[in-house]
Coordinates of C-alpha atoms in Angstrom, one line a residue:
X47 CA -17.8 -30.1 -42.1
X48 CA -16.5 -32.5 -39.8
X49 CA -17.2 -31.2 -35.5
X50 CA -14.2 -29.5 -34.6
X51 CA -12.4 -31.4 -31.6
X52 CA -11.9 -30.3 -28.4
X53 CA -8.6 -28.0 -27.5
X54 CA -5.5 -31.0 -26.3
X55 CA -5.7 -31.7 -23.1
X56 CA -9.5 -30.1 -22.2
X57 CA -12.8 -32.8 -21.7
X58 CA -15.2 -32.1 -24.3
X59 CA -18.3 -30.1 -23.1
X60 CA -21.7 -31.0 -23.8
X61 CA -22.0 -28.9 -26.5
X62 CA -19.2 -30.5 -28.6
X63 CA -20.7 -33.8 -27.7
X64 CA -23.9 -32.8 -29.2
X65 CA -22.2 -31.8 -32.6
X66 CA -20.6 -34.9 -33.0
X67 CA -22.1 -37.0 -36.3
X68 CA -23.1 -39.7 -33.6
X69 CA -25.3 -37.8 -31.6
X70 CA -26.5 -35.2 -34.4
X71 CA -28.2 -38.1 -36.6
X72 CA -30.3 -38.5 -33.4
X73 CA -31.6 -34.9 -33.9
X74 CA -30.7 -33.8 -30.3
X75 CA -32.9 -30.8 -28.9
X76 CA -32.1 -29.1 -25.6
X77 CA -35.2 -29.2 -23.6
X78 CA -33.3 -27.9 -19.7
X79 CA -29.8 -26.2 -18.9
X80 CA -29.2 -24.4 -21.9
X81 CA -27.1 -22.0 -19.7
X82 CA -25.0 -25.1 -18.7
X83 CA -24.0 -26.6 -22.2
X84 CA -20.3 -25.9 -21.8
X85 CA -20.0 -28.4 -19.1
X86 CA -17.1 -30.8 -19.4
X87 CA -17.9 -34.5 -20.1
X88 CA -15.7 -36.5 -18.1
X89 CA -17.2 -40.5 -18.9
X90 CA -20.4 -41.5 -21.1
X91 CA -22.7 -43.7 -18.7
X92 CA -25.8 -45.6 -20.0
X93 CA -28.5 -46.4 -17.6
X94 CA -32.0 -47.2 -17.0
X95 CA -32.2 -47.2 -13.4
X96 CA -34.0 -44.8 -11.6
X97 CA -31.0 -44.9 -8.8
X98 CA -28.4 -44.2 -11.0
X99 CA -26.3 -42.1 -8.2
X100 CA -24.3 -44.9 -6.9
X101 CA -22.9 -46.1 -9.7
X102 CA -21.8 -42.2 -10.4
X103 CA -18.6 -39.8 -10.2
X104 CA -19.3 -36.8 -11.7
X105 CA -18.9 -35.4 -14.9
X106 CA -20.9 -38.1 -16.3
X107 CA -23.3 -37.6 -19.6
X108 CA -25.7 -40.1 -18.9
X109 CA -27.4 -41.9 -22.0
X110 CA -31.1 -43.6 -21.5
X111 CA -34.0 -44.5 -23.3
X112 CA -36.2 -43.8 -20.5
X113 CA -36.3 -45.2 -16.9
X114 CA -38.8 -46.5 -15.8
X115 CA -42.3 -44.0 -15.2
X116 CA -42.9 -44.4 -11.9
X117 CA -46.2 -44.4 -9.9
X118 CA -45.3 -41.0 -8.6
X119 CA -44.0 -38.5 -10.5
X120 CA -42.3 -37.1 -8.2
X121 CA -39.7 -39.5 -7.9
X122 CA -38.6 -38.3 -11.2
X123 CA -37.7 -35.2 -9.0
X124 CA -35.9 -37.3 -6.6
X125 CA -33.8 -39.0 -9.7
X126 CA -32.9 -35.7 -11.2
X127 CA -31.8 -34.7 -7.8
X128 CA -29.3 -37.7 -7.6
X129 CA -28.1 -36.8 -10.5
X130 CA -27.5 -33.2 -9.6
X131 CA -26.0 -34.2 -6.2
X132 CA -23.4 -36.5 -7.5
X133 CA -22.2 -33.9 -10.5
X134 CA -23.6 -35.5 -13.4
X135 CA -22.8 -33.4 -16.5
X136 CA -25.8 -33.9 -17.8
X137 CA -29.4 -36.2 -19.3
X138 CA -29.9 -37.4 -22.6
X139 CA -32.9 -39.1 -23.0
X140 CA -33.8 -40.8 -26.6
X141 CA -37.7 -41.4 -27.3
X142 CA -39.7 -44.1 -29.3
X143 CA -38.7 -47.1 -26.8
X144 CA -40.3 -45.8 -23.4
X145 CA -41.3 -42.4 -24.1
X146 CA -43.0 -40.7 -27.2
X147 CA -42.9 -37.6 -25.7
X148 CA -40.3 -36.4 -22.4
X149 CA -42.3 -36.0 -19.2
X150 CA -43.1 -32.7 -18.1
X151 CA -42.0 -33.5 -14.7
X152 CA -38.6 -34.6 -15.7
X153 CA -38.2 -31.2 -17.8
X154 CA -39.5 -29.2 -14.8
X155 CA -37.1 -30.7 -12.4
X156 CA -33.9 -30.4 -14.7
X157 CA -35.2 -26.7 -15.2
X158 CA -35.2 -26.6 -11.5
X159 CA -31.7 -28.1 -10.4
X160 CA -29.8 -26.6 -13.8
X161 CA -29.2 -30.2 -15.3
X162 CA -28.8 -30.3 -19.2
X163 CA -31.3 -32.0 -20.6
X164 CA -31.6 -33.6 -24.0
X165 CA -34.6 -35.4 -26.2
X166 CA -33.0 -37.6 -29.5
X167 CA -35.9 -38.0 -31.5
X168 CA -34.2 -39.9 -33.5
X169 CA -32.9 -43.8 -32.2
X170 CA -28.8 -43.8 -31.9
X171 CA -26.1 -46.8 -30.8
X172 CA -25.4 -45.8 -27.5
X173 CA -22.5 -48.5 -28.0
X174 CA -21.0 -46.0 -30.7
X175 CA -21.6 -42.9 -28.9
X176 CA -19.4 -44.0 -25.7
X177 CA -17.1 -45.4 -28.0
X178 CA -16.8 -41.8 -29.6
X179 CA -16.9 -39.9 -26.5
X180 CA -14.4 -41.8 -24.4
X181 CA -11.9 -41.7 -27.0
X182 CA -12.0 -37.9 -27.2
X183 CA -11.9 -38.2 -23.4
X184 CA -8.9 -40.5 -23.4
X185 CA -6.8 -38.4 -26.0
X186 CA -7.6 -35.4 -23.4
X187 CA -6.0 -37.3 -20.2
X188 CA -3.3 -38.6 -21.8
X189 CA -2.4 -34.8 -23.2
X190 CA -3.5 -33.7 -20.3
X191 CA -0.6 -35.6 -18.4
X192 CA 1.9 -35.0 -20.6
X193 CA 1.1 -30.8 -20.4
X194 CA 1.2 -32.1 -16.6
X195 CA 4.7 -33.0 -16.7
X196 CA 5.8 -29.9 -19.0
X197 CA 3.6 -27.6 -15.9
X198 CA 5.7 -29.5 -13.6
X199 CA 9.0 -28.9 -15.0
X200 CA 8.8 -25.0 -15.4
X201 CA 7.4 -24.3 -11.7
X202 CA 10.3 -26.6 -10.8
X203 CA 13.3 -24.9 -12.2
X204 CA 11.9 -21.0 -11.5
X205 CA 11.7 -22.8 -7.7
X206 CA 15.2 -23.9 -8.0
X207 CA 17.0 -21.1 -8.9
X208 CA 14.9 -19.1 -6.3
X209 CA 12.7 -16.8 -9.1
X210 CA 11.0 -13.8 -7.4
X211 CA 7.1 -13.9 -6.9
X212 CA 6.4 -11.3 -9.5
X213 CA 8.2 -14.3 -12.1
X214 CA 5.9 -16.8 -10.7
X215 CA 2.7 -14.8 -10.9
X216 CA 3.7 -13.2 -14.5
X217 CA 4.5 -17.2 -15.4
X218 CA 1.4 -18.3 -14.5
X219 CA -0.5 -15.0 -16.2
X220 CA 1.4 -16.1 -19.0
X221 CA 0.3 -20.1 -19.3
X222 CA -3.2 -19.4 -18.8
X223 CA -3.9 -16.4 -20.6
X224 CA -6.0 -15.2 -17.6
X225 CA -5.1 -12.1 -15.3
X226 CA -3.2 -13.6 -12.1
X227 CA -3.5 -12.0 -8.7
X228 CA -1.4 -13.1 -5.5
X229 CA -3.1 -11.3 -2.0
X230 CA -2.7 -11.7 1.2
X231 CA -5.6 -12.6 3.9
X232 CA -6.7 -9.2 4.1
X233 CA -7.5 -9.6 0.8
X234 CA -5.0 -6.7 -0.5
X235 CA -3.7 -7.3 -3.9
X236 CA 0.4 -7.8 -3.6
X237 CA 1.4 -8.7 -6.8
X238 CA -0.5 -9.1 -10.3
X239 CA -0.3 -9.6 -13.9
X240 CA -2.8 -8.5 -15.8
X241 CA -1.7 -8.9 -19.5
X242 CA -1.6 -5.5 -20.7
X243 CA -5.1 -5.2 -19.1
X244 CA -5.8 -1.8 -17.4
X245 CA -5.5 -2.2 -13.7
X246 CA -8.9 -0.2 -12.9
X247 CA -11.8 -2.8 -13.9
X248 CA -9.4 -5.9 -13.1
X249 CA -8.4 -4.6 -9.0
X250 CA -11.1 -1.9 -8.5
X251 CA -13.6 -2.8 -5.5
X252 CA -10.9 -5.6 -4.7
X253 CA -11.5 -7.1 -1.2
X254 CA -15.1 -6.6 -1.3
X255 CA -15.2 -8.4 -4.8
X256 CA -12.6 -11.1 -2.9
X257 CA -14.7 -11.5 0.0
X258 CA -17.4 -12.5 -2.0
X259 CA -15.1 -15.4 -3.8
X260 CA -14.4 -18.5 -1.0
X261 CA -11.6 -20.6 -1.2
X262 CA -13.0 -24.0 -2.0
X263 CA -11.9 -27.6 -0.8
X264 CA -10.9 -28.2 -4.8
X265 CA -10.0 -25.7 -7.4
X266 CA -13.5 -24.6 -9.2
X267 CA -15.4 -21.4 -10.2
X268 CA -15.4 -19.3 -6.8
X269 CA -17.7 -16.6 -6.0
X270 CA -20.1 -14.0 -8.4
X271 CA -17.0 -14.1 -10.9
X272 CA -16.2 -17.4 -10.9
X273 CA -12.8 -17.3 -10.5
X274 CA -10.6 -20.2 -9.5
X275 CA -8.5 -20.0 -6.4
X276 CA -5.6 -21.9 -4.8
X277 CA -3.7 -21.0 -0.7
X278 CA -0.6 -20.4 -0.7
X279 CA 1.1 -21.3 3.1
X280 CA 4.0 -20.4 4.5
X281 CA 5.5 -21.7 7.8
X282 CA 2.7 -20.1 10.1
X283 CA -0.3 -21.7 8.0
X284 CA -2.6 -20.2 5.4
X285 CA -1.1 -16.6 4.2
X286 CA -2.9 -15.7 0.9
X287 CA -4.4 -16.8 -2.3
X288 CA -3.2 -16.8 -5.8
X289 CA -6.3 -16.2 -7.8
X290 CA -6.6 -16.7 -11.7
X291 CA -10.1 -14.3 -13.0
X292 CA -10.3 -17.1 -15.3
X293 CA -14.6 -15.9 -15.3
X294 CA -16.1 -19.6 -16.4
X295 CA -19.2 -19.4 -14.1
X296 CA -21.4 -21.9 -15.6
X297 CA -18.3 -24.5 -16.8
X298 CA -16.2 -27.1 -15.7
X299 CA -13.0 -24.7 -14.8
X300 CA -10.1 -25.9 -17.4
X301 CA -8.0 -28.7 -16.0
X302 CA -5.1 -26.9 -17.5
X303 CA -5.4 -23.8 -15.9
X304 CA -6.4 -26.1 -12.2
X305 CA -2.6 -27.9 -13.0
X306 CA -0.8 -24.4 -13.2
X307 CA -2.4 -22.7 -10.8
X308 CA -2.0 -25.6 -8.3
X309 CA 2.2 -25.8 -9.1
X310 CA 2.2 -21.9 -8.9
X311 CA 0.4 -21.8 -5.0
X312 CA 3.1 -24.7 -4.3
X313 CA 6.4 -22.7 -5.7
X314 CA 5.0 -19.4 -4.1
X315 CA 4.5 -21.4 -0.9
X316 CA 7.9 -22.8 -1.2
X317 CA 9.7 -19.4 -1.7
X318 CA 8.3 -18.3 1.6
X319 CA 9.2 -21.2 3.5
X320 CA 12.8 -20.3 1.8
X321 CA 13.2 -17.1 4.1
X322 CA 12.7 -14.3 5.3
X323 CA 10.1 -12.8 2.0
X324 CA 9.2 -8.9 2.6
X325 CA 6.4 -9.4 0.2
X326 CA 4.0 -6.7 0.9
X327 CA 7.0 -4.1 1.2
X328 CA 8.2 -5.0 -2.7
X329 CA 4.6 -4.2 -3.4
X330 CA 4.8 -0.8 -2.1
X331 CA 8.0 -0.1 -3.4
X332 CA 6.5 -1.4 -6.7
X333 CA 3.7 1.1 -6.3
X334 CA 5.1 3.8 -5.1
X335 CA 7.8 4.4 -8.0
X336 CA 5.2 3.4 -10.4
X337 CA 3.7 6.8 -8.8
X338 CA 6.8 8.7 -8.9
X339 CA 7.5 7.4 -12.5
X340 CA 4.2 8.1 -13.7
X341 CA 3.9 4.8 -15.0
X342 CA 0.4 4.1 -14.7
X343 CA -1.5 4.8 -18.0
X344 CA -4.2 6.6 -16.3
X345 CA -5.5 8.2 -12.8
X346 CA -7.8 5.6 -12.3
X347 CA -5.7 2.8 -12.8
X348 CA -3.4 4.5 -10.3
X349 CA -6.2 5.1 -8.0
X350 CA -7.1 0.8 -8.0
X351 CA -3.9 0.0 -7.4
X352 CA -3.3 2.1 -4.3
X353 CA -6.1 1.3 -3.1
X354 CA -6.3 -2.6 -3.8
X355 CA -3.1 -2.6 -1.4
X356 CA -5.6 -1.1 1.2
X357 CA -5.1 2.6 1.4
X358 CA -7.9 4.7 -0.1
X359 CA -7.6 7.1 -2.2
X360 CA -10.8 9.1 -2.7
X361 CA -11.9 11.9 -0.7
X362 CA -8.6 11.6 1.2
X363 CA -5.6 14.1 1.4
X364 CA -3.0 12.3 0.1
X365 CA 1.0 13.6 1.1
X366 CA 4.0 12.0 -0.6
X367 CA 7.0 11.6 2.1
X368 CA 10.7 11.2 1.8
X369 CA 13.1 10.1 4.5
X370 CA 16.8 10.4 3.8
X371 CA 19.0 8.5 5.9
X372 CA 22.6 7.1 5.7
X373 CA 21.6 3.9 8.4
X374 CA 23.6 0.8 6.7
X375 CA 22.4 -1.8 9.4
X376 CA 21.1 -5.7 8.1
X377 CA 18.7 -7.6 9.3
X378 CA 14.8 -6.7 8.6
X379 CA 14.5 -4.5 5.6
X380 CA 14.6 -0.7 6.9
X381 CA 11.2 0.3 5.6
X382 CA 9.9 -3.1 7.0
X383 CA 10.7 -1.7 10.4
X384 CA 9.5 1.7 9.7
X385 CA 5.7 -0.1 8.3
X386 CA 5.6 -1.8 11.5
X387 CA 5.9 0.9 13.2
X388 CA 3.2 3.4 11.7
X389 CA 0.9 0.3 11.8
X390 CA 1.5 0.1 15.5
X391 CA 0.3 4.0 15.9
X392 CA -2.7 3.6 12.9
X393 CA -1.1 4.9 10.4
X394 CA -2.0 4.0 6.9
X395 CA 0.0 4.5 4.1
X396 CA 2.5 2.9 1.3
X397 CA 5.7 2.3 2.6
X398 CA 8.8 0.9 0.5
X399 CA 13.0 1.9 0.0
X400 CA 12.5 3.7 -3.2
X401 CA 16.6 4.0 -4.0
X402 CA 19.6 3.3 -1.6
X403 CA 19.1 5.8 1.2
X404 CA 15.9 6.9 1.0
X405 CA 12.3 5.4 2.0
X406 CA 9.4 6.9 0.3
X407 CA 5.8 7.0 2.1
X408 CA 2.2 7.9 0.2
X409 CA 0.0 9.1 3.7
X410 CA -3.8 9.2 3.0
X411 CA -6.0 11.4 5.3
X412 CA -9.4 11.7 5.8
X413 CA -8.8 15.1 7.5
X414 CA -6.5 17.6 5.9
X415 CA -5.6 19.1 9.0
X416 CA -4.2 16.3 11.0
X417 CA -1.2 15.6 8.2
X418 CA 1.4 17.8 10.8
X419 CA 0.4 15.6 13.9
X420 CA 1.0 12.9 11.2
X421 CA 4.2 13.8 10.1
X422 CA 5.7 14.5 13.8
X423 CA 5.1 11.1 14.8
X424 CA 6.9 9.7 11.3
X425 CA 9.5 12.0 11.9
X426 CA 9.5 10.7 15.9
X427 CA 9.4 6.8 14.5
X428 CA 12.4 7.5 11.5
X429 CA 14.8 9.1 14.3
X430 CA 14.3 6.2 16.8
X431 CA 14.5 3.6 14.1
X432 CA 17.3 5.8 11.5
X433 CA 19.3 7.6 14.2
X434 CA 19.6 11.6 14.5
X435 CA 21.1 11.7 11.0
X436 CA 17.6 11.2 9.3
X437 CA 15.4 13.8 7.6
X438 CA 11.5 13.5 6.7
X439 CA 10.5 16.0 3.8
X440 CA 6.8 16.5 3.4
X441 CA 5.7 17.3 0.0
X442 CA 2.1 19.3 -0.8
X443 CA -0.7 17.4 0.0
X444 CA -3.1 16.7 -3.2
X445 CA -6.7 15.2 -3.7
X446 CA -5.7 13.1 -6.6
X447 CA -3.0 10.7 -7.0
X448 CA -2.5 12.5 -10.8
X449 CA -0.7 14.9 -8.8
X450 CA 1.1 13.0 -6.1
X451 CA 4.3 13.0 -8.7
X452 CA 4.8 16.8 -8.5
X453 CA 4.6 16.5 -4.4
X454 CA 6.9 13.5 -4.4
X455 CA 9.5 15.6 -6.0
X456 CA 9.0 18.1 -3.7
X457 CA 9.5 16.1 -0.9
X458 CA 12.6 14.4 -3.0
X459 CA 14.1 17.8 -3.7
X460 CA 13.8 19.1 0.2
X461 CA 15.2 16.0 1.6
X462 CA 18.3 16.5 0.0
X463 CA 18.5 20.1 0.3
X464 CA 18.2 19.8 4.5
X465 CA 21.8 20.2 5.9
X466 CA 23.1 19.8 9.4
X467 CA 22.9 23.5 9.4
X468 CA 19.4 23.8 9.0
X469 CA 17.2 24.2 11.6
X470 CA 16.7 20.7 13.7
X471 CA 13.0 19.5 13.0
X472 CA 10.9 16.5 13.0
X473 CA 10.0 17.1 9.6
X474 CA 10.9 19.5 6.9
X475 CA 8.7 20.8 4.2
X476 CA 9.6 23.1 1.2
X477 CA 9.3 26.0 2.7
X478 CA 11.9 25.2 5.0
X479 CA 14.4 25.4 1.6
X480 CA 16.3 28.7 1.9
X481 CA 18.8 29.8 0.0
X482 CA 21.5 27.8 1.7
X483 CA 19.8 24.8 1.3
X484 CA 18.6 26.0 -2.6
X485 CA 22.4 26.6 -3.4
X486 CA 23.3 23.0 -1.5
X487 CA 20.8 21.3 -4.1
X488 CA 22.4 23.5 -6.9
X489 CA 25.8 23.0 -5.7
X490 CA 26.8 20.5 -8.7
X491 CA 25.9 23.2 -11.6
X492 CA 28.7 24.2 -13.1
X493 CA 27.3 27.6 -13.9
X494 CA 26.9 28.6 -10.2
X495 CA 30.4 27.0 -9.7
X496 CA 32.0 29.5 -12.4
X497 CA 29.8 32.5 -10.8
X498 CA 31.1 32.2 -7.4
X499 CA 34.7 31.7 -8.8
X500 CA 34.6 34.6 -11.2
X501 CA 33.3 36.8 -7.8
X502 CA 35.8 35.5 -5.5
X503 CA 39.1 34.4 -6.9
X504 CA 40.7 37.3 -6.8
X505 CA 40.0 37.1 -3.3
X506 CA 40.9 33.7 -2.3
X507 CA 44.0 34.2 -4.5
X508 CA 45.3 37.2 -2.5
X509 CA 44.3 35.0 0.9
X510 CA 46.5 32.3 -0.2
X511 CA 49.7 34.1 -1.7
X512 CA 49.6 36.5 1.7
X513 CA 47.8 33.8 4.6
X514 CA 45.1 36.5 5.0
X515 CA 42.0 36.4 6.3
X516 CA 39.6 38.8 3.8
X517 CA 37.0 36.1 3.0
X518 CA 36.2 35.0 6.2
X519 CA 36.2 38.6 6.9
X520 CA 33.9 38.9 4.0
X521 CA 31.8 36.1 5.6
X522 CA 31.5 38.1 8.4
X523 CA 29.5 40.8 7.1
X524 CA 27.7 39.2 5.0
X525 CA 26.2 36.8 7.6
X526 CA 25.8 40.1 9.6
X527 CA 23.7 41.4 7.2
X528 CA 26.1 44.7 6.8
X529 CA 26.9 45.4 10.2
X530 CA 30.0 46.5 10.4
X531 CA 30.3 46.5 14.3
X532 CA 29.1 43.1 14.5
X533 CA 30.5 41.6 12.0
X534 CA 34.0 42.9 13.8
X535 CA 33.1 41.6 16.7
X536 CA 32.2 37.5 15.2
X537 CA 35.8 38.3 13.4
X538 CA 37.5 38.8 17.1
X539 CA 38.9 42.2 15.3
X540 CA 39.1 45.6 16.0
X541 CA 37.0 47.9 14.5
X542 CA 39.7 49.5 12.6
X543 CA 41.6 46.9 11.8
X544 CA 37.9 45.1 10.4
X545 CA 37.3 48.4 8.5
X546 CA 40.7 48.3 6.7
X547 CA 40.1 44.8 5.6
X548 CA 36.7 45.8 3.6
X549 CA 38.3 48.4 2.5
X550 CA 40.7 46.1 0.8
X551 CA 38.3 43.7 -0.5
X552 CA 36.4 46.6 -2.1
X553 CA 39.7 47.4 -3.8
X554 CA 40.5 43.9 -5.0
X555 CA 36.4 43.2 -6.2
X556 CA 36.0 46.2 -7.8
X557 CA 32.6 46.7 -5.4
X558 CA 31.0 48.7 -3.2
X559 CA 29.8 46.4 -0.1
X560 CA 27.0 49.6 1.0
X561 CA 25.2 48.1 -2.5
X562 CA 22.5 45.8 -1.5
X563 CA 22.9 44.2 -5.2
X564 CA 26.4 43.9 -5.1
X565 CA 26.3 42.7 -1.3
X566 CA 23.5 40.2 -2.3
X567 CA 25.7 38.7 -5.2
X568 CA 28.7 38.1 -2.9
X569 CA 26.8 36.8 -0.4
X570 CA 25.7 33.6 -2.8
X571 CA 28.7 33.7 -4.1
X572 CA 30.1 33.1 -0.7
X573 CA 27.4 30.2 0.1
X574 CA 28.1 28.3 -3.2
X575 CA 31.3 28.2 -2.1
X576 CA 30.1 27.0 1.3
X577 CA 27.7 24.6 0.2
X578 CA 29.4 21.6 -0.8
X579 CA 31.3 20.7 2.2
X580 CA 28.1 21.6 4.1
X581 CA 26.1 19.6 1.7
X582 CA 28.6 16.9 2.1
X583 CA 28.3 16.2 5.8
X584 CA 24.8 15.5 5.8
X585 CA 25.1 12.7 3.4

C-alpha cells in the first residue's frame, strides 16, 4: 500500500518522509529524536559540509553520506549544534560511502540537542528523494495559499458587517477544530469556544496555566501545553491574546491553524479599534445568566468559568445581587459604570445587565461576615450612579455556585417586590418582603384579583352609587390594627360617626370586624387592591 500523503495544505513530517518508497528501500532506522518525528519538512538539502548552517533556513531535512570525520570529535558536536540553531528538521545519514557504522559522537550529540537522526543502510538517489519530497512540499504551498485566500475572505466579511467577538472566536474554534480562548492581559478568559468540550479541564487553573505560555515573536507551540498564540491590539497597544490549545509540543504548529489564527487576532483587533467594545462586561453578563439559567452541565464547569474570569469560587461565600432601576441614560454601558466603580473600592465580583432594567452581581467573600458592609457600599455606589429610584436585593449567601440559582431568584423576586412604600434602605434582603410587598409580587394572579373582588365589591359598589367613604374607612382600621379610636382619628371622623360606618360595612360584608380571621382576610383583600398602583410607581 502506497504512503498515504500528507493532509492539503500541511508540510510533510519526518515521519511521512521516511514511509515514502524512496526513502524506505534505503531501510531507514531512527538512531536520535524519536520524540521529534512529526516535525514538518519544509526543503530537502543535501550536503557534505561540516558548516552546513549558512546555507540553511529551517525546516530543512538534510540528506549526507557522511561529512567529513574530523580530527576532533567534537566538532561533530559543534555541526549538530548548527544544525539545531538554524531549525533543521532533521539528519539523514546513508552508510557504505564514508561510514560503515554512524559515529557515536554524532548519535550522542543529536540525543543531546533533540535532532532526528536517521542511518539508511541501504544506498538511495538523493536526486530522487528531493525530487519526491519537494513536490509533496510544492503541492502543500500552493494549497496552502489558496486555503489562504478562502481564510482571508471569511475573517473579511464577518469584519465587514461588524460580527461580535463571540462569532469570531466560535469561527475560528470552528476552522481549526481546536478549543479557542480570547483573554485579556490579566490573563482572564473573556470569551471561548470549546466545541462541546466541558469547560472544567479546558479553563480550570487558567492564568497560572497562561502565565506559563509566552507570547512568541512568531506563532509556534507556547508554553508546557504548547499552545499557539497570537495579540490582539486595540488603540492603546497590546490588550489580550487569542489562544488556540491546539497541544502540538514536539511539532511544527499547522500552518493552517497559524493563517486563521493570525486573520482572527487582526478582525478582533479591528473590532476594537471600531468603538467603544464593553468586552469583559458581555462576558459577565454571559456568565452570569449562564448561572441563573443553570446552563452549565455541571458545578465544576460552573466553578472554572467564574473563576477563569478572576473571581474565586472556593472557600468563598458567594451572594447573588440584583439592582432594579428605571435609569435610561446612554453613553458607557450602566453596569460598565457600576464595575468601575466596585473595582475602585476592591470589590470583586461578576457584573453584567442581565435584562432591561436590572444589573445582576455574583460577590465572592472570603469572610462571611463582611457581605452587609459589602452590600451598603453597592447599595451607596447604585444610588449615586442609578439615582434614588434604585433598589439592591441581596439573595442568601451559598458556598457553592450549584446553589447560587436559588439565591439569584431570591434576590430577583425581592427586587421587585420593594415598593416606594417600603422602608428606605441601602439594600433589601428577603426578609424585608412583607405582606405588602408579597401581595405587590402576586398582584398579577388572577386568583388573588377575584379574592379581593368577591370580598369588597359590594363595598366599593355601595361607595360609588352613594360617594361614600366605607373603604377608606375600612382602611382605616385595618391599618390600625382594630383600633377603633385611632382609626377615627386617621379618618378625621368622629367617633360616632366612625362607629356607624363599621357598623355598616359589617352589614353590607356579612362580617364581624372583632374576628381576627375575618379582619385578617379583609385586610389582604384591601392590600391586593392597593398593590398595583403601589407596585406601579416603583417601576
Amino acid at each position: 500500500m502506497p504512503p498515504r500523503r500528507p493532509a492539503t495544505g500541511h508540510f510533510p513530517t519526518i515521519a511521512e518522509v521516511l514511509r515514502l518508497p524512496v526513502l524506505a528501500e534505503g531501510m531507514p532506522r531512527v538512531l536520535a529524536g524519536q520524540s521529534q518525528l512529526n516535525r514538518a519538512v519544509r526543503w530537502v538539502h543535501v550536503t557534505e559540509l561540516l558548516n552546513p548552517a549558512e546555507f540553511l533556513e529551517g525546516g530543512e531535512l538534510v540528506l549526507t553520506t557522511g561529512m567529513p570525520y574530523p580530527e576532533d570529535p567534537s566538532e561533530l558536536r559543534g555541526y549538530v549544534d548548527q544544525l539545531a540553531d538554524v531549525g533543521a528538521a532533521g539528519l539523514v545519514v546513508e552508510l557504505g560511502y564514508r561510514y560503515r557504522k554512524v559515529p557515536d559522537e554524532l548519535v550522542a550529540a543529536c540525543r543531546t540537542r533533540g535532532v532526528p537522526l536517521v542511518e539508511l543502510a541501504r544506498g538511495v538517489r538523493f536526486i530522487d528523494v528531493t525530487q519526491t519530497v519537494h513536490a509533496l512540499i510544492l503541492d502543500a504551498q500552493g494549497a496552502l495559499l489558496r486555503r489562504g485566500r478562502d481564510i482571508q475572505d471569511i475573517f473579511t466579511a464577518l469584519t465587514l458587517r461588524g460580527a461580535d467577538p463571540e462569532e469570531l472566536v466560535h469561527t475560528t474554534a470552528e476552522l481549526t477544530g481546536a478549543p479557542v480562548v480570547l483573554e485579556d492581559l490579566t490573563h482572564r478568559v473573556l470569551m471561548c469556544e470549546l466545541l462541546g468540550r466541558p469547560y472544567e479541564p479546558v479553563v480550570s487553573a487558567w492564568s497560572r496555566r497562561s502565565r506559563a505560555a509566552p507570547t512568541l515573536e512568531k506563532i509556534e507551540p507556547s508554553g508546557p501545553e504548547g499552545w499557539l498564540i497570537a495579540p490582539v491590539q486595540d488603540y492603546q497597544g497590546p490588550w489580550g491574546r487569542l489562544v488556540l490549545l491546539e497541544g502540538r509540543l514536539n511539532a511544527e504548529p499547522d500552518p493552517e491553524h497559524v493563517l486563521v489564527l493570525e486573520r482572527a487576532a487582526v478582525a478582533l483587533s479591528m473590532a476594537r479599534l471600531a468603538g467603544p467594545a464593553w468586552w469583559e462586561r458581555r462576558a459577565h453578563r454571559s456568565v452570569l445568566r449562564d448561572l441563573y439559567e443553570r446552563r452549565f452541565r455541571s458545578p465544576a464547569d460552573a466553578r472554572a468559568r467564574a473563576e477563569a474570569l478572576g473571581v474565586p469560587t472556593l472557600g468563598h461565600r458567594l451572594f447573588a445581587v440584583v439592582v432594579r432601576h428605571t435609569h435610561t441614560g446612554t453613553g458607557e454601558h450602566l453596569d460598565e459604570r457600576i464595575a468601575k466603580a466596585m473595582a475602585q473600592t476592591g470589590i470583586r465580583a461578576l457584573v453584567g445587565e442581565t435584562a432591561p432594567g436590572r444589573i445582576g452581581m455574583l460577590l465572592a467573600l472570603a469572610q462571611a461576615s463582611a457581605w452587609q458592609p459589602v452590600a451598603e457600599r453597592i447599595g451607596r455606589l447604585c444610588r449615586e450612579e442609578l439615582g434614588p429610584e434604585a433598589v439592591v436585593a441581596v439573595g442568601p449567601g451559598v458556598t457553592d455556585l450549584s446553589g447560587i440559582a436559588r439565591s439569584w431568584q431570591e434576590a430577583e423576586q425581592t427586587a421587585e417586590a420593594i415598593t416606594p412604600d417600603s422602608p428606605d434602605r441601602w439594600f433589601y434582603v428577603p426578609a424585608d418582603v412583607q405582606l405588602p410587598e408579597l401581595l405587590g409580587v402576586l398582584r398579577e394572579d388572577i386568583r388573588l384579583q377575584r379574592y379581593a373582588e368577591r370580598q369588597l365589591t359590594r363595598l366599593i359598589e355601595h361607595d360609588d352609587r352613594n360617594g361614600g367613604d366605607l373603604l377608606p374607612a375600612l382602611r382605616a382600621y385595618l391599618t390600625a390594627a382594630g383600633n377603633k379610636s385611632v382609626a377615627a382619628k386617621r379618618a378625621g371622623m368622629s367617633r360616632q360617626a366612625y362607629y356607624q360606618r363599621l357598623h355598616t360595612i359589617e352589614r353590607l360584608l356579612g362580617c364581624d370586624l372583632e374576628s381576627g380571621l375575618q379582619r385578617t382576610s379583609l385586610h389582604v383583600a384591601v392590600l391586593v387592591l392597593d398593590a398595583p398602583s403601589a407596585a406601579a410607581s416603583g417601576t
